[in-house]
Each structure stands twice: as structure tokens, then as C-alpha cells.
Amino acid sequence: MERRHRSPETPESCFNLFHMCHCVLAVEMDATEFRRRGKEMVDFIADYMENIEQRQVYPDVEPGYLRCLIPQEAPEDPDTYDDVVKDIERVIMPGVTHWHSPYFYAYFPTASSYPAMLADMLSGAIGCIGFSWAASPACTELETVMLDWLGKMLNLPEDFIAGTTGKGGGVIQGSASEATLVALLAARRRKVQLILADQPERTEAEIISKLVAYTSDQAHSSVERAGLIGGMRMRKVPTDEKFAIGGEALRRIIEEDKKAGLIPSFFCATLGTTPSCAFDHITELGPICNAENMWMHIDAAYAGSSFICPEFRPLLDGIEFADSFNFNPHKWLLVNFDCSTMWVKRRSDLIGAFKMDPVYLKHDHQESGLVTDYRHWQIPLGRRFRSLKMWFVFRMYGVKGLQDYIRQHVRLAKEFENMVRNDPRFEISADVVLGLVCFRLKGSNELNETLLKRLNSARRIHLVPCQLAGNFVLRFAVCARTTESRHVKVAWHHIRELASELLLEQGH
Amino acid sequence: MERRHRSPETPESCFNLFHMCHCVLAVEMDATEFRRRGKEMVDFIADYMENIEQRQVYPDVEPGYLRCLIPQEAPEDPDTYDDVVKDIERVIMPGVTHWHSPYFYAYFPTASSYPAMLADMLSGAIGCIGFSWAASPACTELETVMLDWLGKMLNLPEDFIAGTTGKGGGVIQGSASEATLVALLAARRRKVQLILADQPERTEAEIISKLVAYTSDQAHSSVERAGLIGGMRMRKVPTDEKFAIGGEALRRIIEEDKKAGLIPSFFCATLGTTPSCAFDHITELGPICNAENMWMHIDAAYAGSSFICPEFRPLLDGIEFADSFNFNPHKWLLVNFDCSTMWVKRRSDLIGAFKMDPVYLKHDHQESGLVTDYRHWQIPLGRRFRSLKMWFVFRMYGVKGLQDYIRQHVRLAKEFENMVRNDPRFEISADVVLGLVCFRLKGSNELNETLLKRLNSARRIHLVPCQLAGNFVLRFAVCARTTESRHVKVAWHHIRELASELLLEQGH
């Protein structure tokens, strides 16, 4: 850097530099070279996927491991592509947690399928930024239709389907966190305007200071965060023995708050909580929200994908009361990250919360009701052509293939649950409804913390914990697309072995 | 859908369905098929890029064109991959605005390079979600080091470099809009806490209602939006004849607001405004922000990439006064969308605004100072392995190759500017500093609106307008990586022709 700043070039020497740099440009990767390298990368990816089982699922690097493996500055002159590729195994892979290994059982799944990868390659090449209809009509229109396709797979109420005349419709957000935030902001604005219509003398800031939002004490941290960002007080509604909210609990807390002069404005229900995959009772909660004119948002980030199966669809009953609904096909529907699908009953509620139209973003068709400018539906302005991934995946699997995929994971979770139940030393800590099994050794939290530490240190499988009713609990989430019964059996065998060692040491 | 809802299956029939579905799974795309299809896609992409010039840059579809070209529901059984591929040209391409055509001169560029595409393929395959260090150490660590690499290329003050012991550092956001919002939220919290420390009797809501943020009347709409989301009043500071803010203008408005009892808390400076690529005078503005203890954020979304060239780096002088800085390598530094890089002097300011730590996201290394959990730096929780794109691009081009790329675009803009200046019927509407030329026909706004309408209807090139000092102005932004002098000449020739026709009709 110094060099460049000791003697800043004059326009002339910059012009020379331009010529000098032509030799650099001469080696810029062109289409011919990309054909070769791209095909090598396709094979690299296929090899990685085919052999991922042999890789250690959880890395054993120490914090800061990577910095010393590469230079401290970018090279002045280009490296060769071969150097770059060599470094994938030398620098990157040792520090990768392999989310798509069949021995990965942590968090919740993140989706991966070949059709999604192919679509993403195409999306990267088209490289359009679909913030408005005109910025790339196909990008916007395919998204609207794919959200309708998926909405119909879930049998969403007609209000959520855009069609050609609907007032509602869907959008792809980057994450459930953004969807929750966008819903909370729309709720905030709707309530403020409603109150200002009656009492124009009040200020927006004063009204917002009285608004209150609700969610479960089991809800994802991003819900609390949305309240923090939107400046809306967030109350945690206590859950029942199934870790779910029922109508009574919400009604009670709303009454308290109204007595205290607060204004109930937003409720975020969770279908499939992160700790234990519990389901709030939205058939009880929905009517309360509607009666209070509170916005009801449903976050089904993980569980939502299962609702394409008729046997799981009843878990979504009550959706008809909701204003907005979100789940992540990038978790469990084979569409690679990021693809978080959100539907609203009244698109005007979202748009109203954000709309601003500078001249450089205006276009001829803007006034037409048919035209969607998705930038008004989200936090960022720019957006990738993400609906291509949905289109490829839905067509290459078909609804039946997707349903079968969900059912396989549920079946594997049940298989794991049964093995746990058959070992008297263990207990199941929450109902197993979908692909998550919460379990623990009967005994102290310390005992279970030690077991988990040893499991993750052994690095043959990867799990994360949760807290349920004061208990330290292990979460076993079926994650990888390629997970089979044999992997689950190996995992359970390994868990039992480490448990036996541990209990032996402790003199049980 | 009906079928499934008339007779919800029992677990048993679901088990049968599972077996039935095996035949579906049997045709699931596997690694072998992906090797074949992936290589076909690589060729498709190379063909698309090589021949993009022959495609009409701006589509002539009408709103709603796509819906009638595809089924109204997802198929129950899989389609063949060949059907899907056929539909790319039938359904998608007719509605694509080709941002990477050398005849695309609209908005600002969005980056595209082959090394970035290769890295993105790899990122999609690894498919880790790097919300915490443990969720995939390589994902977090490469990002921190790549932000250091880029920060050094820009010769950022040491405070912004993470190194191994720095208090600052960088993060990849999805968009400049998110970076601005995150900065504003951090500013909001810092100011509120500062005041509460002195006056604990005040409420957060009441304090926030007094906070005020500032930006230029030329700033991007996302800045105003950030204020709307964060509930912070936003004042537009008037700009000078160069469409930039100077110190006096800001000082004046701050004094007014302080007299009115407001609390100046946040200033968003723009380097390279969207309408005309104007540069706020941050050497004057910075000291004012520091004196008022206001957070200064610098948004250089487009222009930031040029600061890797020593001859353009002086445009960033004054950065030393800033708390945060952001620009988009996904615009002009050959890293495909999305990659919006943001640096802060004190990472604790960002983390403080968001931090929440549920058990399922805790990990052993969390307490170590070396460990970064990027989820505390951004709005979403999940994040792709985006730093791979930066790593591939920086290494395959080298700093010199990147500098040369920037200089080429600037040279092409100058070439266009000169052609405009040599035609007495036209005028240049703003200084041409980088790759954007703002120009118009001397005469009425209506005349220029008609010219632009005709240009975009002819569909040989694509431009968007802006408003400058009440004038309707055409923006000519050099965008595509492959744009050459011959394309710019063709574009100018075409503009002159349509202008001549228009002026003739109007009897000039």
C-alpha cells in the first residue's frame, strides 16, 4: 500500500499503468478457460458430495487457524487457478463444519440438492438484480408464481395466493429473521396509522412507545431481535408442558398489558420451535389476535416444509387467522440457502411500511396493478434470482418426491427415538413430531453437558444442546439429504458407547 | 391439493406412500447425473456470456407474461431435466434484463466474473451456514481476513483492520441498505446508553423520539428507509452545486435541531451518490460528527471499489473520522452479488446493538477474543460462505488486474463524456469522476423524457434517468465487464440518431 501512497500517480502515469495492466487483463479468465475450470469444479463438487461421509463432520481447528495459512495481503499480480484450487483442501476444508455430512445432527438442516445447485449456477450467470419488475421481469414474475406453487402445495388459504388479481402473495426473504422483522414493521405501521386516524394529536413516537409485541418463551432469538430493531416492547408468553403457547396464556398477558395502558400490536406464533420443535396452538391464538386487531405472524422456519404432506398439514390449521406466514425451504425443502418464503394476506401492508420511489427506480409499468416491485417487500434493495432454485427443485422432485423426502427424515427421527426409548438410561425430553429428537441421560445437567462435550470432541457426529424446563438436553436433528438408517444407527451406537464410558467413570 | 385434503392419510398409508415414493426417489438427481448436467450448465453459462451481446438488452414482455407460460401448480411427479432446460429459453430469457450485456448502461453495475462464479459454485456445495464461528470456522475466518485484505487495498485506517488484536474489522452484508441500517441501529443504541448513563430517569422510547439522523438530499432511498425502520427522525441536508454536502450545511442544520431540543446522533455521508456520483466533503463533515459525538457512516456503495486505485483514493480522505464504512464489491469489483463489505472501528458497537445468546447457539470457543460470531453483526442469522468469492477474485485478478478494470471503466466513461461534449445539442449535467456520465439534451425535461422513452423502447441500449436540480437527466453508467470502446461508440451513435429524429420532429 505504502508504495501507492508515497507517490500517487498523475493521470498520465495512470494511463501508462492502464497499458501496463493490459498484460494482466490478458490472463483474465475467459469463457474458454471457464468451460474447463467450471467442469473441474463440477467434478470437485460431485466428489465432495459423494465422499463427504469420510470427512470429519466437525473441524478441530483452533480460533485463528486460517490467518496464518494465507498471505496478509492480496497479491499484486494474479495467482494461478491451480494455486487457488490447491488451497481449497489446504486452507478451507480443515475449517469446514460439514453440514451435509450424514453425521451432522446439529441445529436444523440446511437444504442441499443438485437441481438447486444447477439453478444457482444459472442465477449467478444471469446475475440480474431484481429489485423492481423492470430490473428483470422474469426474476420478479417467476418468484410470484413459485410462491403461488408452494402456497398451493401447503394448501394456504386463497388470501395468501397472488394469482393475477389477489391482494396477497409471497416473496423470498433472505432469512426467517428478516421475515419476522418485516412483519413486525408492517404491524407497527398499521397500528400507528389506525390510532392516528382517531387521535391525530398523538405523535408516532409516543404511540410506538406504547406498542407491545408477543411471542413464546421458546421463540427464536430473532423474534426478540426484531422487537429490539423496531423499537417495540416484546413480551414472552409462558408455554405449557409441551413448550407451546395456548390461548389462555396469551389472553392473560394481553389483559395485564391493556390495564397498564399498552397497545397489543403484534404476535409471532411459532410452529416448530428451535429448541424442541413445539407447536403453538394457533387455532386458539388466531381468534384472539384478530379480536385485538393484532398482527399475527407465523414463523414455521423449520417445520413449514412438512406441511406439504397431508398428514402434517393439520399442524398449520389456524393459518386462516394469520396476517403473514414464513418458513425456510432452504432448511428442509431441498432449496439451497438462501430461500425464506413469506406470504402476506395484504401486500399493501408490507409495501406501505417501506415504499419510497426515487426517480432512478421508476419505470413505465409501475402503475399497473400486475406489477410487483419486490424492493418494497424487504429490507435490502438488491435481490438475486432465487426463484430459479425453487423452480428447478419443484420440477425435478415433483410434489411426491418432496413429500417422500420429508417423510424419510421423520421416519429416521422416529427410528432414533425408538432406540433412545429402548435404553432405560436415557429419556426423551419432548414429543417427536418431525425430524428432531430431544433426549438426555437421566440424571444431572452436568452429566449431559459432559456427554455432549465428549461427543463433539470425538467429532464422529455433531450435535448441539438446548434448555428445556431447566434441563440441559441434547438435540438430534436429521439434517443431511443423504442420511440413511445406517448412519442413524452408527450415531446411536456411538452415543451409547460414550454414555457407557461416562456412566462407568461416574460409578453408575 | 384437494385429493390430499379429502382423505388425510393415516400413519400406515403414509408408510405405504413412503414405499411408493421410492420410485420417485429412484430418479432423484445423483452425483453422476450432476456431473453431466453441471458440465452442460457450465457450457450454457459460457455460451450465454459469450453471446450476450446478441441478446436484446431490455425485454419487451408485458407484466404477467410468465404466468401463462408455465403450469399453475407444481407437478406431482418429476419433470425431466431436459424439459426444465428447454424452458430456460422459452420462459426465462424472454423476460430477463441482461445486466451483463455491454449495451446495459442503467442503474449502477452489478459485478460478474468467472472466478466469482466458480467460488459461488463451491460455496453452494459446501452449503454451510456461518452464523457463528463454530458453525463453520473457515467461513468466519476467511471473511475476516478477506475484509482485512480489501481494507488494506483501500488503505483504510488501522482501526478498521481486525488483524489478530484489532477492536475493529469487517463483515460481509447482503446489501448497502443493510449496512446503513445496522450502522444506524448501533448509533441509536450508543447514544441512548450514553444518555441513560447520565440521566437514568429517562426512558429509551422518549430518548429515541428526540434522536435525529442526517444524510444528503442526494442519498440513496435506503438511508431514509433505515431511519424509518429504526424509528429515528431523518433530516435531509441540502447539497451544493456539485450535489455534495459541505461542513457549513450540516453545521447549520445541527444547530437548528439542537435549539429545538433534538439530539444529533447519526450522519450518513455518501461517496458517489446514486443520481450523479457526487462526493460529500467528509474531511469537513467528519470533525463535526466527532465533535457532536454523532456516528458517522460512509456509504460508498458504487464508488468504493475505485479507492483501490491510488489516483482515486483521495476521494476517501476523511475516512479516519468515520465509525463505519461500506461499499459493494458486488457492484464494481468483479465479485458477484451479494457481497456488501462493511467495516467498523469498534466491533463492540455493532455486537452491542444485537447480541443475544440462546443455548442452541453457544459453543466452546465463544469466550475467546479471537472468535467472531458474525450473526451479531447483521440483521439475518444465517449467512452463506461469501468470502470465497472475494478470495477467488482477488487472487485471480491480483490488485493490479482489479485496478486496471476500474480504470478501463473510467476511461470508457470519459470517452462517452467527450463525445457528448462535442455535440452542441447536449450538455453534461454533473462532473464525471468515475464510470457514470449524467447528460441531457439542452432543452425541456419533456424533450429528455421522450428521448429516454424512445431509447428504452428501441431496446438496443438500456438507461435510467435521474433528477438533478429540477432537470430530468439521463444516466449513462458503464456496467458490463466486457464493455469496450466500440460498444460505447455504438451507444452514442444510437443516442444521437434518436435525438436527431426527435429534434427534427420538434422542428429544431
mmCIF file of C-alpha atoms in Angstrom, chain B residues 270 386 506:
data_model
loop_
_atom_site.group_PDB
_atom_site.id
_atom_site.type_symbol
_atom_site.label_atom_id
_atom_site.label_comp_id
_atom_site.label_asym_id
_atom_site.label_seq_id
_atom_site.Cartn_x
_atom_site.Cartn_y
_atom_site.Cartn_z
ATOM 1 C CA THR B 270 -22.344 9.394 0.598
ATOM 2 C CA ARG B 386 -19.483 -15.411 0.530
ATOM 3 C CA GLN B 506 -39.991 19.077 -32.904
#
